[in-house]
mmCIF file of C-alpha atoms in Angstrom:
data_model
loop_
_atom_site.group_PDB
_atom_site.id
_atom_site.type_symbol
_atom_site.label_atom_id
_atom_site.label_comp_id
_atom_site.label_asym_id
_atom_site.label_seq_id
_atom_site.Cartn_x
_atom_site.Cartn_y
_atom_site.Cartn_z
ATOM 1 C CA UNK A 610 -11.183 43.845 -7.042
ATOM 2 C CA UNK A 611 -10.491 40.184 -6.446
ATOM 3 C CA UNK A 612 -13.143 37.887 -7.860
ATOM 4 C CA UNK A 613 -13.598 34.193 -6.917
ATOM 5 C CA UNK A 614 -15.677 31.773 -9.056
ATOM 6 C CA UNK A 615 -16.971 28.582 -7.375
ATOM 7 C CA UNK A 616 -17.666 25.828 -9.873
ATOM 8 C CA UNK A 617 -18.866 22.258 -9.860
ATOM 9 C CA UNK A 618 -20.221 19.610 -12.209
ATOM 10 C CA UNK A 619 -23.250 17.659 -11.084
ATOM 11 C CA UNK A 620 -25.577 14.880 -12.071
ATOM 12 C CA UNK A 621 -28.466 13.780 -9.803
ATOM 13 C CA UNK A 622 -26.931 15.565 -6.797
ATOM 14 C CA UNK A 623 -30.218 16.762 -5.318
ATOM 15 C CA UNK A 624 -29.220 15.623 -1.840
ATOM 16 C CA UNK A 625 -25.920 17.489 -1.908
ATOM 17 C CA UNK A 626 -26.206 20.497 -4.182
ATOM 18 C CA UNK A 627 -27.924 22.918 -1.730
ATOM 19 C CA UNK A 628 -25.194 22.256 0.884
ATOM 20 C CA UNK A 629 -22.553 22.803 -1.792
ATOM 21 C CA UNK A 630 -24.009 26.220 -2.787
ATOM 22 C CA UNK A 631 -24.275 27.260 0.876
ATOM 23 C CA UNK A 632 -20.702 26.203 1.449
ATOM 24 C CA UNK A 633 -19.283 28.422 -1.336
ATOM 25 C CA UNK A 634 -21.497 31.502 -0.721
ATOM 26 C CA UNK A 635 -19.326 33.008 2.075
ATOM 27 C CA UNK A 636 -16.412 33.459 -0.283
ATOM 28 C CA UNK A 637 -17.630 33.228 -3.927
ATOM 29 C CA UNK A 638 -18.654 36.129 -6.183
ATOM 30 C CA UNK A 639 -19.881 33.755 -8.831
ATOM 31 C CA UNK A 640 -21.420 30.288 -8.352
ATOM 32 C CA UNK A 641 -21.509 27.972 -11.389
ATOM 33 C CA UNK A 642 -23.169 24.575 -11.578
ATOM 34 C CA UNK A 643 -22.623 22.598 -14.735
ATOM 35 C CA UNK A 644 -25.329 19.877 -14.976
ATOM 36 C CA UNK A 645 -24.331 16.774 -16.998
ATOM 37 C CA UNK A 646 -27.750 15.259 -17.384
ATOM 38 C CA UNK A 647 -29.725 15.154 -14.087
ATOM 39 C CA UNK A 648 -33.143 13.624 -14.026
ATOM 40 C CA UNK A 649 -33.879 14.709 -10.477
ATOM 41 C CA UNK A 650 -34.323 18.314 -9.334
ATOM 42 C CA UNK A 651 -30.636 19.129 -8.950
ATOM 43 C CA UNK A 652 -30.891 22.120 -11.252
ATOM 44 C CA UNK A 653 -33.958 23.564 -9.598
ATOM 45 C CA UNK A 654 -32.432 23.317 -6.105
ATOM 46 C CA UNK A 655 -29.131 24.905 -7.257
ATOM 47 C CA UNK A 656 -30.917 27.724 -9.071
ATOM 48 C CA UNK A 657 -33.121 28.518 -6.010
ATOM 49 C CA UNK A 658 -30.028 28.484 -3.807
ATOM 50 C CA UNK A 659 -28.383 31.150 -5.975
ATOM 51 C CA UNK A 660 -26.255 29.332 -8.579
ATOM 52 C CA UNK A 661 -26.043 29.912 -12.299
ATOM 53 C CA UNK A 662 -26.876 26.719 -14.211
ATOM 54 C CA UNK A 663 -25.277 25.477 -17.448
ATOM 55 C CA UNK A 664 -26.073 22.278 -19.306
ATOM 56 C CA UNK A 665 -23.327 19.990 -20.615
ATOM 57 C CA UNK A 666 -24.008 16.965 -22.823
ATOM 58 C CA UNK A 667 -22.278 14.136 -21.017
ATOM 59 C CA UNK A 668 -19.572 12.441 -23.102
ATOM 60 C CA UNK A 669 -17.935 10.105 -20.483
ATOM 61 C CA UNK A 670 -15.252 12.708 -19.874
ATOM 62 C CA UNK A 671 -15.006 14.453 -16.507
ATOM 63 C CA UNK A 672 -12.163 16.670 -17.615
ATOM 64 C CA UNK A 673 -14.230 17.989 -20.528
ATOM 65 C CA UNK A 674 -17.102 18.810 -18.221
ATOM 66 C CA UNK A 675 -14.877 20.645 -15.770
ATOM 67 C CA UNK A 676 -13.113 22.559 -18.524
ATOM 68 C CA UNK A 677 -16.580 23.611 -19.750
ATOM 69 C CA UNK A 678 -17.206 25.027 -16.267
ATOM 70 C CA UNK A 679 -13.886 26.909 -16.390
ATOM 71 C CA UNK A 680 -14.908 28.464 -19.691
ATOM 72 C CA UNK A 681 -18.056 29.785 -18.072
ATOM 73 C CA UNK A 682 -16.219 31.322 -15.098
ATOM 74 C CA UNK A 683 -14.984 34.923 -15.021
ATOM 75 C CA UNK A 684 -13.159 35.108 -11.651
ATOM 76 C CA UNK A 685 -9.491 35.665 -10.922
ATOM 77 C CA UNK A 686 -9.510 32.433 -8.888
ATOM 78 C CA UNK A 687 -11.447 29.162 -9.197
ATOM 79 C CA UNK A 688 -12.672 27.007 -6.337
ATOM 80 C CA UNK A 689 -13.618 23.723 -7.976
ATOM 81 C CA UNK A 690 -15.254 21.447 -5.398
ATOM 82 C CA UNK A 691 -17.232 18.365 -6.418
ATOM 83 C CA UNK A 692 -20.891 18.463 -5.542
ATOM 84 C CA UNK A 693 -20.397 15.942 -2.745
ATOM 85 C CA UNK A 694 -17.615 17.987 -1.164
ATOM 86 C CA UNK A 695 -17.713 21.055 1.110
ATOM 87 C CA UNK A 696 -15.355 23.225 3.152
ATOM 88 C CA UNK A 697 -15.731 23.109 6.882
ATOM 89 C CA UNK A 698 -17.169 26.247 8.494
ATOM 90 C CA UNK A 699 -13.870 27.684 9.609
ATOM 91 C CA UNK A 700 -12.376 27.273 6.116
ATOM 92 C CA UNK A 701 -15.408 28.935 4.578
ATOM 93 C CA UNK A 702 -14.770 31.989 6.704
ATOM 94 C CA UNK A 703 -10.975 32.090 6.063
ATOM 95 C CA UNK A 704 -10.818 31.196 2.363
ATOM 96 C CA UNK A 705 -11.387 34.618 0.837
ATOM 97 C CA UNK A 706 -8.892 36.399 3.031
ATOM 98 C CA UNK A 707 -6.375 33.602 2.430
ATOM 99 C CA UNK A 708 -6.624 33.960 -1.320
ATOM 100 C CA UNK A 709 -6.440 37.707 -1.041
ATOM 101 C CA UNK A 710 -3.173 37.560 0.943
ATOM 102 C CA UNK A 711 -1.569 35.450 -1.758
ATOM 103 C CA UNK A 712 -3.174 36.956 -4.821
ATOM 104 C CA UNK A 713 -0.290 39.169 -5.895
ATOM 105 C CA UNK A 714 2.357 36.406 -5.622
ATOM 106 C CA UNK A 715 2.360 35.411 -9.323
ATOM 107 C CA UNK A 716 4.519 32.340 -8.658
ATOM 108 C CA UNK A 717 1.514 30.733 -6.970
ATOM 109 C CA UNK A 718 -0.750 28.904 -9.392
ATOM 110 C CA UNK A 719 -2.936 27.222 -6.791
ATOM 111 C CA UNK A 720 -3.299 25.729 -3.317
ATOM 112 C CA UNK A 721 -3.197 22.109 -2.043
ATOM 113 C CA UNK A 722 -5.475 21.658 0.953
ATOM 114 C CA UNK A 723 -6.155 18.701 3.193
ATOM 115 C CA UNK A 724 -9.461 16.876 3.058
ATOM 116 C CA UNK A 725 -11.300 14.169 4.903
ATOM 117 C CA UNK A 726 -13.059 11.226 3.275
ATOM 118 C CA UNK A 727 -15.985 10.424 5.533
ATOM 119 C CA UNK A 728 -18.590 7.683 5.502
ATOM 120 C CA UNK A 729 -22.052 9.292 5.977
ATOM 121 C CA UNK A 730 -23.535 5.800 6.479
ATOM 122 C CA UNK A 731 -21.342 5.253 9.535
ATOM 123 C CA UNK A 732 -21.753 8.373 11.714
ATOM 124 C CA UNK A 733 -19.419 10.394 9.477
ATOM 125 C CA UNK A 734 -16.524 8.092 10.324
ATOM 126 C CA UNK A 735 -13.278 9.317 8.785
ATOM 127 C CA UNK A 736 -12.133 6.830 6.162
ATOM 128 C CA UNK A 737 -8.883 8.638 5.244
ATOM 129 C CA UNK A 738 -7.049 11.953 5.202
ATOM 130 C CA UNK A 739 -5.484 13.202 2.030
ATOM 131 C CA UNK A 740 -4.550 16.314 0.032
ATOM 132 C CA UNK A 741 -5.996 17.727 -3.196
ATOM 133 C CA UNK A 742 -5.795 20.894 -5.186
ATOM 134 C CA UNK A 743 -9.207 22.617 -5.399
ATOM 135 C CA UNK A 744 -8.196 26.294 -5.518
ATOM 136 C CA UNK A 745 -6.314 27.723 -8.491
ATOM 137 C CA UNK A 746 -6.006 30.784 -10.709
ATOM 138 C CA UNK A 747 -8.313 31.077 -13.707
ATOM 139 C CA UNK A 748 -5.837 30.949 -16.624
ATOM 140 C CA UNK A 749 -6.231 29.574 -20.137
ATOM 141 C CA UNK A 750 -3.272 27.192 -19.684
ATOM 142 C CA UNK A 751 -4.614 25.644 -16.508
ATOM 143 C CA UNK A 752 -6.841 22.838 -17.763
ATOM 144 C CA UNK A 753 -8.127 19.429 -16.635
ATOM 145 C CA UNK A 754 -6.966 16.249 -18.314
ATOM 146 C CA UNK A 755 -8.230 12.651 -17.902
ATOM 147 C CA UNK A 756 -11.628 11.233 -18.625
ATOM 148 C CA UNK A 757 -11.823 9.838 -15.115
ATOM 149 C CA UNK A 758 -9.833 10.910 -12.040
ATOM 150 C CA UNK A 759 -9.239 14.176 -13.929
ATOM 151 C CA UNK A 760 -6.254 16.263 -12.857
ATOM 152 C CA UNK A 761 -5.379 19.937 -13.337
ATOM 153 C CA UNK A 762 -2.257 20.545 -15.454
ATOM 154 C CA UNK A 763 -0.390 23.702 -16.307
ATOM 155 C CA UNK A 764 0.246 23.843 -20.091
ATOM 156 C CA UNK A 765 1.941 27.250 -19.992
ATOM 157 C CA UNK A 766 5.600 27.293 -21.243
ATOM 158 C CA UNK A 767 6.684 28.752 -17.913
ATOM 159 C CA UNK A 768 4.447 26.425 -15.944
ATOM 160 C CA UNK A 769 7.382 24.714 -14.226
ATOM 161 C CA UNK A 770 8.098 28.016 -12.483
ATOM 162 C CA UNK A 771 4.728 28.176 -10.918
ATOM 163 C CA UNK A 772 3.970 26.651 -7.517
ATOM 164 C CA UNK A 773 1.007 24.747 -6.099
ATOM 165 C CA UNK A 774 1.547 25.488 -2.425
ATOM 166 C CA UNK A 775 0.281 23.876 0.690
ATOM 167 C CA UNK A 776 -2.597 25.560 2.570
ATOM 168 C CA UNK A 777 -2.894 23.348 5.651
ATOM 169 C CA UNK A 778 -5.120 25.867 7.464
ATOM 170 C CA UNK A 779 -7.929 25.117 4.999
ATOM 171 C CA UNK A 780 -9.868 21.831 4.871
ATOM 172 C CA UNK A 781 -12.678 20.329 2.869
ATOM 173 C CA UNK A 782 -14.762 17.197 3.404
ATOM 174 C CA UNK A 783 -15.672 14.515 0.805
ATOM 175 C CA UNK A 784 -18.764 12.372 1.334
ATOM 176 C CA UNK A 785 -18.969 10.516 -1.958
ATOM 177 C CA UNK A 786 -17.207 7.344 -1.009
ATOM 178 C CA UNK A 787 -19.512 6.090 1.651
ATOM 179 C CA UNK A 788 -19.999 2.290 1.819
ATOM 180 C CA UNK A 789 -23.311 2.474 -0.044
ATOM 181 C CA UNK A 790 -21.814 4.306 -2.985
ATOM 182 C CA UNK A 791 -18.238 3.054 -3.396
ATOM 183 C CA UNK A 792 -18.812 -0.132 -5.402
ATOM 184 C CA UNK A 793 -21.030 1.595 -7.915
ATOM 185 C CA UNK A 794 -18.493 4.390 -8.404
ATOM 186 C CA UNK A 795 -15.666 2.028 -8.715
ATOM 187 C CA UNK A 796 -17.390 -0.060 -11.450
ATOM 188 C CA UNK A 797 -18.217 3.177 -13.277
ATOM 189 C CA UNK A 798 -14.668 4.397 -12.981
ATOM 190 C CA UNK A 799 -13.211 1.074 -14.157
ATOM 191 C CA UNK A 800 -15.519 1.069 -17.176
ATOM 192 C CA UNK A 801 -14.382 4.591 -18.165
ATOM 193 C CA UNK A 802 -10.688 3.850 -17.575
ATOM 194 C CA UNK A 803 -10.823 0.643 -19.679
ATOM 195 C CA UNK A 804 -12.658 2.527 -22.438
ATOM 196 C CA UNK A 805 -9.890 5.153 -22.303
ATOM 197 C CA UNK A 806 -7.270 2.370 -22.540
ATOM 198 C CA UNK A 807 -8.917 1.006 -25.652
ATOM 199 C CA UNK A 808 -9.099 4.445 -27.263
ATOM 200 C CA UNK A 809 -5.443 5.187 -26.447
ATOM 201 C CA UNK A 810 -4.370 1.882 -27.990
ATOM 202 C CA UNK A 811 -3.002 0.527 -24.716
ATOM 203 C CA UNK A 812 -2.398 1.277 -21.052
ATOM 204 C CA UNK A 813 -0.678 4.554 -20.027
ATOM 205 C CA UNK A 814 1.322 5.077 -16.809
ATOM 206 C CA UNK A 815 -1.190 7.704 -15.578
ATOM 207 C CA UNK A 816 -3.847 4.942 -15.487
ATOM 208 C CA UNK A 817 -1.938 2.430 -13.336
ATOM 209 C CA UNK A 818 -2.768 3.936 -9.954
ATOM 210 C CA UNK A 819 -6.448 4.342 -10.758
ATOM 211 C CA UNK A 820 -6.652 0.730 -12.025
ATOM 212 C CA UNK A 821 -5.057 -0.435 -8.773
ATOM 213 C CA UNK A 822 -7.608 1.586 -6.837
ATOM 214 C CA UNK A 823 -10.538 0.141 -8.742
ATOM 215 C CA UNK A 824 -9.384 -3.507 -8.573
ATOM 216 C CA UNK A 825 -8.569 -3.175 -4.852
ATOM 217 C CA UNK A 826 -11.999 -1.832 -4.040
ATOM 218 C CA UNK A 827 -13.641 -4.581 -6.186
ATOM 219 C CA UNK A 828 -11.533 -7.252 -4.432
ATOM 220 C CA UNK A 829 -9.578 -8.377 -7.504
ATOM 221 C CA UNK A 830 -6.414 -8.561 -5.478
ATOM 222 C CA UNK A 831 -4.102 -10.039 -8.118
ATOM 223 C CA UNK A 832 -4.747 -7.086 -10.459
ATOM 224 C CA UNK A 833 -4.534 -4.638 -7.582
ATOM 225 C CA UNK A 834 -1.036 -5.864 -6.786
ATOM 226 C CA UNK A 835 -0.068 -5.819 -10.474
ATOM 227 C CA UNK A 836 -1.195 -2.298 -11.191
ATOM 228 C CA UNK A 837 -0.099 -0.978 -7.810
ATOM 229 C CA UNK A 838 3.466 -2.080 -8.505
ATOM 230 C CA UNK A 839 3.299 -0.612 -11.968
ATOM 231 C CA UNK A 840 2.162 2.684 -10.567
ATOM 232 C CA UNK A 841 5.036 2.796 -8.089
ATOM 233 C CA UNK A 842 7.552 2.028 -10.866
ATOM 234 C CA UNK A 843 6.090 4.902 -12.933
ATOM 235 C CA UNK A 844 5.191 7.239 -10.055
ATOM 236 C CA UNK A 845 6.717 10.287 -11.750
ATOM 237 C CA UNK A 846 4.324 9.824 -14.674
ATOM 238 C CA UNK A 847 1.197 8.887 -12.778
ATOM 239 C CA UNK A 848 0.511 12.341 -11.244
ATOM 240 C CA UNK A 849 -0.393 10.634 -7.949
ATOM 241 C CA UNK A 850 1.374 13.185 -5.782
ATOM 242 C CA UNK A 851 1.668 12.078 -2.174
ATOM 243 C CA UNK A 852 -0.234 8.890 -2.707
ATOM 244 C CA UNK A 853 2.649 6.354 -2.791
ATOM 245 C CA UNK A 854 1.739 5.104 0.673
ATOM 246 C CA UNK A 855 -1.853 4.454 -0.472
ATOM 247 C CA UNK A 856 -0.557 2.302 -3.320
ATOM 248 C CA UNK A 857 1.829 0.412 -1.033
ATOM 249 C CA UNK A 858 -1.013 -0.315 1.454
ATOM 250 C CA UNK A 859 -3.225 -1.650 -1.324
ATOM 251 C CA UNK A 860 -0.458 -3.895 -2.554
ATOM 252 C CA UNK A 861 0.339 -5.199 0.982
ATOM 253 C CA UNK A 862 -3.248 -5.680 2.008
ATOM 254 C CA UNK A 863 -4.031 -7.349 -1.262
ATOM 255 C CA UNK A 864 -1.079 -9.743 -0.662
ATOM 256 C CA UNK A 865 -2.276 -10.459 2.849
ATOM 257 C CA UNK A 866 -5.927 -11.038 1.936
ATOM 258 C CA UNK A 867 -5.171 -13.167 -1.134
ATOM 259 C CA UNK A 868 -2.071 -15.029 0.027
ATOM 260 C CA UNK A 869 -0.208 -13.924 -3.150
ATOM 261 C CA UNK A 870 3.534 -13.464 -2.558
ATOM 262 C CA UNK A 871 5.596 -13.137 0.624
ATOM 263 C CA UNK A 872 3.817 -10.467 2.707
ATOM 264 C CA UNK A 873 6.560 -10.179 5.378
ATOM 265 C CA UNK A 874 9.337 -9.873 2.778
ATOM 266 C CA UNK A 875 7.344 -7.247 0.830
ATOM 267 C CA UNK A 876 6.803 -5.225 4.058
ATOM 268 C CA UNK A 877 10.546 -5.290 4.791
ATOM 269 C CA UNK A 878 11.408 -4.185 1.285
ATOM 270 C CA UNK A 879 8.903 -1.333 1.324
ATOM 271 C CA UNK A 880 10.071 -0.027 4.721
ATOM 272 C CA UNK A 881 13.662 0.188 3.351
ATOM 273 C CA UNK A 882 12.607 1.956 0.154
ATOM 274 C CA UNK A 883 9.986 4.263 1.746
ATOM 275 C CA UNK A 884 11.180 4.911 5.309
ATOM 276 C CA UNK A 885 9.193 8.172 5.677
ATOM 277 C CA UNK A 886 5.695 6.727 5.763
ATOM 278 C CA UNK A 887 4.375 6.272 9.363
ATOM 279 C CA UNK A 888 1.484 4.028 8.185
ATOM 280 C CA UNK A 889 4.032 1.635 6.662
ATOM 281 C CA UNK A 890 6.013 1.465 9.930
ATOM 282 C CA UNK A 891 2.762 0.826 11.815
ATOM 283 C CA UNK A 892 1.914 -2.094 9.467
ATOM 284 C CA UNK A 893 5.420 -3.410 9.901
ATOM 285 C CA UNK A 894 5.033 -3.199 13.676
ATOM 286 C CA UNK A 895 1.813 -5.169 13.528
ATOM 287 C CA UNK A 896 3.551 -7.835 11.490
ATOM 288 C CA UNK A 897 6.437 -8.052 13.989
ATOM 289 C CA UNK A 898 3.928 -8.503 16.843
ATOM 290 C CA UNK A 899 2.423 -11.390 14.890
ATOM 291 C CA UNK A 900 5.821 -13.096 14.652
ATOM 292 C CA UNK A 901 6.480 -12.409 18.339
ATOM 293 C CA UNK A 902 9.229 -9.859 17.809
ATOM 294 C CA UNK A 903 8.266 -7.397 20.537
ATOM 295 C CA UNK A 904 11.525 -5.433 20.493
ATOM 296 C CA UNK A 905 11.310 -4.926 16.717
ATOM 297 C CA UNK A 906 7.641 -3.964 16.958
ATOM 298 C CA UNK A 907 8.349 -1.368 19.612
ATOM 299 C CA UNK A 908 11.051 0.161 17.384
ATOM 300 C CA UNK A 909 8.729 0.204 14.371
ATOM 301 C CA UNK A 910 5.825 1.846 16.333
ATOM 302 C CA UNK A 911 8.239 4.394 17.829
ATOM 303 C CA UNK A 912 9.535 5.250 14.356
ATOM 304 C CA UNK A 913 5.969 5.874 13.190
ATOM 305 C CA UNK A 914 5.379 8.190 16.136
ATOM 306 C CA UNK A 915 8.473 10.239 15.346
ATOM 307 C CA UNK A 916 7.431 10.604 11.691
ATOM 308 C CA UNK A 917 3.978 11.806 12.679
ATOM 309 C CA UNK A 918 5.559 14.555 14.776
ATOM 310 C CA UNK A 919 7.384 16.068 11.852
ATOM 311 C CA UNK A 920 5.844 19.343 10.697
ATOM 312 C CA UNK A 921 4.478 19.874 7.165
ATOM 313 C CA UNK A 922 6.715 22.484 5.529
ATOM 314 C CA UNK A 923 5.938 22.041 1.849
ATOM 315 C CA UNK A 924 4.296 20.009 -0.855
ATOM 316 C CA UNK A 925 6.985 17.330 -0.570
ATOM 317 C CA UNK A 926 5.782 16.542 2.995
ATOM 318 C CA UNK A 927 2.162 15.797 2.132
ATOM 319 C CA UNK A 928 0.655 12.368 1.524
ATOM 320 C CA UNK A 929 -2.460 10.460 2.328
ATOM 321 C CA UNK A 930 -3.264 9.562 5.884
ATOM 322 C CA UNK A 931 -5.048 6.279 5.271
ATOM 323 C CA UNK A 932 -5.147 4.760 8.782
ATOM 324 C CA UNK A 933 -7.677 6.652 10.811
ATOM 325 C CA UNK A 934 -6.609 7.781 14.333
ATOM 326 C CA UNK A 935 -3.079 6.481 13.815
ATOM 327 C CA UNK A 936 -1.547 8.449 16.801
ATOM 328 C CA UNK A 937 -3.999 6.841 19.236
ATOM 329 C CA UNK A 938 -3.413 3.392 17.748
ATOM 330 C CA UNK A 939 0.318 3.740 18.077
ATOM 331 C CA UNK A 940 0.010 4.729 21.760
ATOM 332 C CA UNK A 941 -2.240 1.773 22.374
ATOM 333 C CA UNK A 942 0.208 -0.644 20.751
ATOM 334 C CA UNK A 943 3.224 0.760 22.594
ATOM 335 C CA UNK A 944 1.426 0.584 25.890
ATOM 336 C CA UNK A 945 0.505 -3.039 25.155
ATOM 337 C CA UNK A 946 4.120 -3.958 24.426
ATOM 338 C CA UNK A 947 5.272 -2.299 27.668
ATOM 339 C CA UNK A 948 2.502 -4.050 29.643
ATOM 340 C CA UNK A 949 3.508 -7.479 28.260
ATOM 341 C CA UNK A 950 7.242 -6.781 28.066
ATOM 342 C CA UNK A 951 8.124 -9.907 30.214
ATOM 343 C CA UNK A 952 6.455 -12.106 27.638
ATOM 344 C CA UNK A 953 8.295 -10.528 24.707
ATOM 345 C CA UNK A 954 11.672 -10.779 26.526
ATOM 346 C CA UNK A 955 11.054 -14.463 27.268
ATOM 347 C CA UNK A 956 10.099 -15.138 23.586
ATOM 348 C CA UNK A 957 13.153 -13.216 22.395
ATOM 349 C CA UNK A 958 15.370 -15.413 24.611
ATOM 350 C CA UNK A 959 13.657 -18.604 23.500
ATOM 351 C CA UNK A 960 12.420 -19.221 27.068
ATOM 352 C CA UNK A 961 8.998 -20.578 26.044
ATOM 353 C CA UNK A 962 8.158 -21.998 29.524
ATOM 354 C CA UNK A 963 8.599 -18.463 31.027
ATOM 355 C CA UNK A 964 6.590 -16.982 28.132
ATOM 356 C CA UNK A 965 3.779 -19.392 28.831
ATOM 357 C CA UNK A 966 3.865 -18.509 32.508
ATOM 358 C CA UNK A 967 3.578 -14.793 31.599
ATOM 359 C CA UNK A 968 0.504 -15.548 29.447
ATOM 360 C CA UNK A 969 -1.166 -17.318 32.336
ATOM 361 C CA UNK A 970 -0.456 -14.398 34.630
ATOM 362 C CA UNK A 971 -1.871 -11.871 32.153
ATOM 363 C CA UNK A 972 -4.976 -13.943 31.667
ATOM 364 C CA UNK A 973 -5.506 -14.197 35.447
ATOM 365 C CA UNK A 974 -5.079 -10.417 35.718
ATOM 366 C CA UNK A 975 -7.638 -9.866 32.949
ATOM 367 C CA UNK A 976 -10.086 -12.201 34.701
ATOM 368 C CA UNK A 977 -9.528 -10.520 38.077
ATOM 369 C CA UNK A 978 -10.165 -7.080 36.592
ATOM 370 C CA UNK A 979 -13.380 -8.282 34.904
ATOM 371 C CA UNK A 980 -14.575 -9.603 38.275
ATOM 372 C CA UNK A 981 -13.651 -6.401 40.066
ATOM 373 C CA UNK A 982 -10.984 -8.176 42.175
ATOM 374 C CA UNK A 983 -8.273 -5.663 41.349
#
C-alpha cells in the first residue's frame, strides 16, 4: 500500500505549525516535525496536532536538518513543505490520488508544483508566482545539499534518466517572506552563505544567485548586479531552474534604482538573449513608453501577451512569475496606448505641436469626466 510521509523542519514556528499539520493530514500517513531548537511551544502544538517530533541540534545547515528528517521517514513518497508553507484546499484533496496515479512510473523521481509567495501583512497580496519541487520519492540517493537555499539532488548513477515532472494542478502557498520578516531572513541567509564561502575557500557558482537575491533585498544594488550577472553566466551550475527572469529583473531594477550602467541598453540586450520571458517584454514596453515610442511599446506589450498564452507542457516551460497580475497590467497598458494613439503618432512623426495639442485634449477630457460632464 502506498505510504506518504510529510516532513518539515521548524524553529519557533508556533504560529504556523498547527496549520502545517492540518494541511498535510488529508494525504499523509506519517507526519514528521524536526525541531531545530525552538524556545516557544512549537513542539507541543505539533505533537497535540498529531505529528511525531524529533530534535536536531542546529549546525547552521538547512540541508543537514532536512536530510535528518528524511532519515526518520518511512514512506514511499516524501512531501517536504516548510513550516510556513501549505497546500491550498483543493491540492490537499487531490494530492494523494495524484501521487497514486504516478507511483508505478519509475522514471518519475518527483513533482514540480507552482506556489504563491504571499504577504500576510498586506491582505495576503501575491508577491510572486514560482515553481518548486516539494514532492519526491524516498530514496537513499535523493538528498539535500546546501547550507542555505538547500536543493534536492539525485546522486544515483542513473539519476539523469529520472524525471522531475510538472504537476500544475497542485499548488502550495508560502507566507515566510512577508514585509515584516524578509530583511531578517535575508541577513540570516547572507551570513550563512558568506560563512559557506569562507569554508569552501571561495565563491562557488551555486552561490551567485542567492548572493544576488540577498544583496537585492538589502538594497546593495552594485553587488546585486555583480552577482546577478555571474549567476546568469553560470546558470547551468547554479541549480536555479526557471529563475533566470528573476535574476534579470533584479539586475535591471538594481541598475534603474542605482543609476549604475545603461538601463535601456541592458533591457534591449536581455530581450534579444531571453525573448521568451513576458515580464521582460513588459519592462521593455514600459521603458519604450518612457522614451515616447508608442509603436514599439505596443509591440512589446503584445509580445508579452502572446507569451502568456502559451501552455505549460513541461519543466522547460516553467519559470517565476514575478510581476503580480501581469495579464491585467498588459491589457491596461495596451488600452492606454490605443486611447492616446494620436499623441504617439504625432511624437513618432516629430510633430510636437500636434502632440502638445493632443495632451491638452486628453487633459480636458479627464477634467470633464471628473466633473461628470461626459
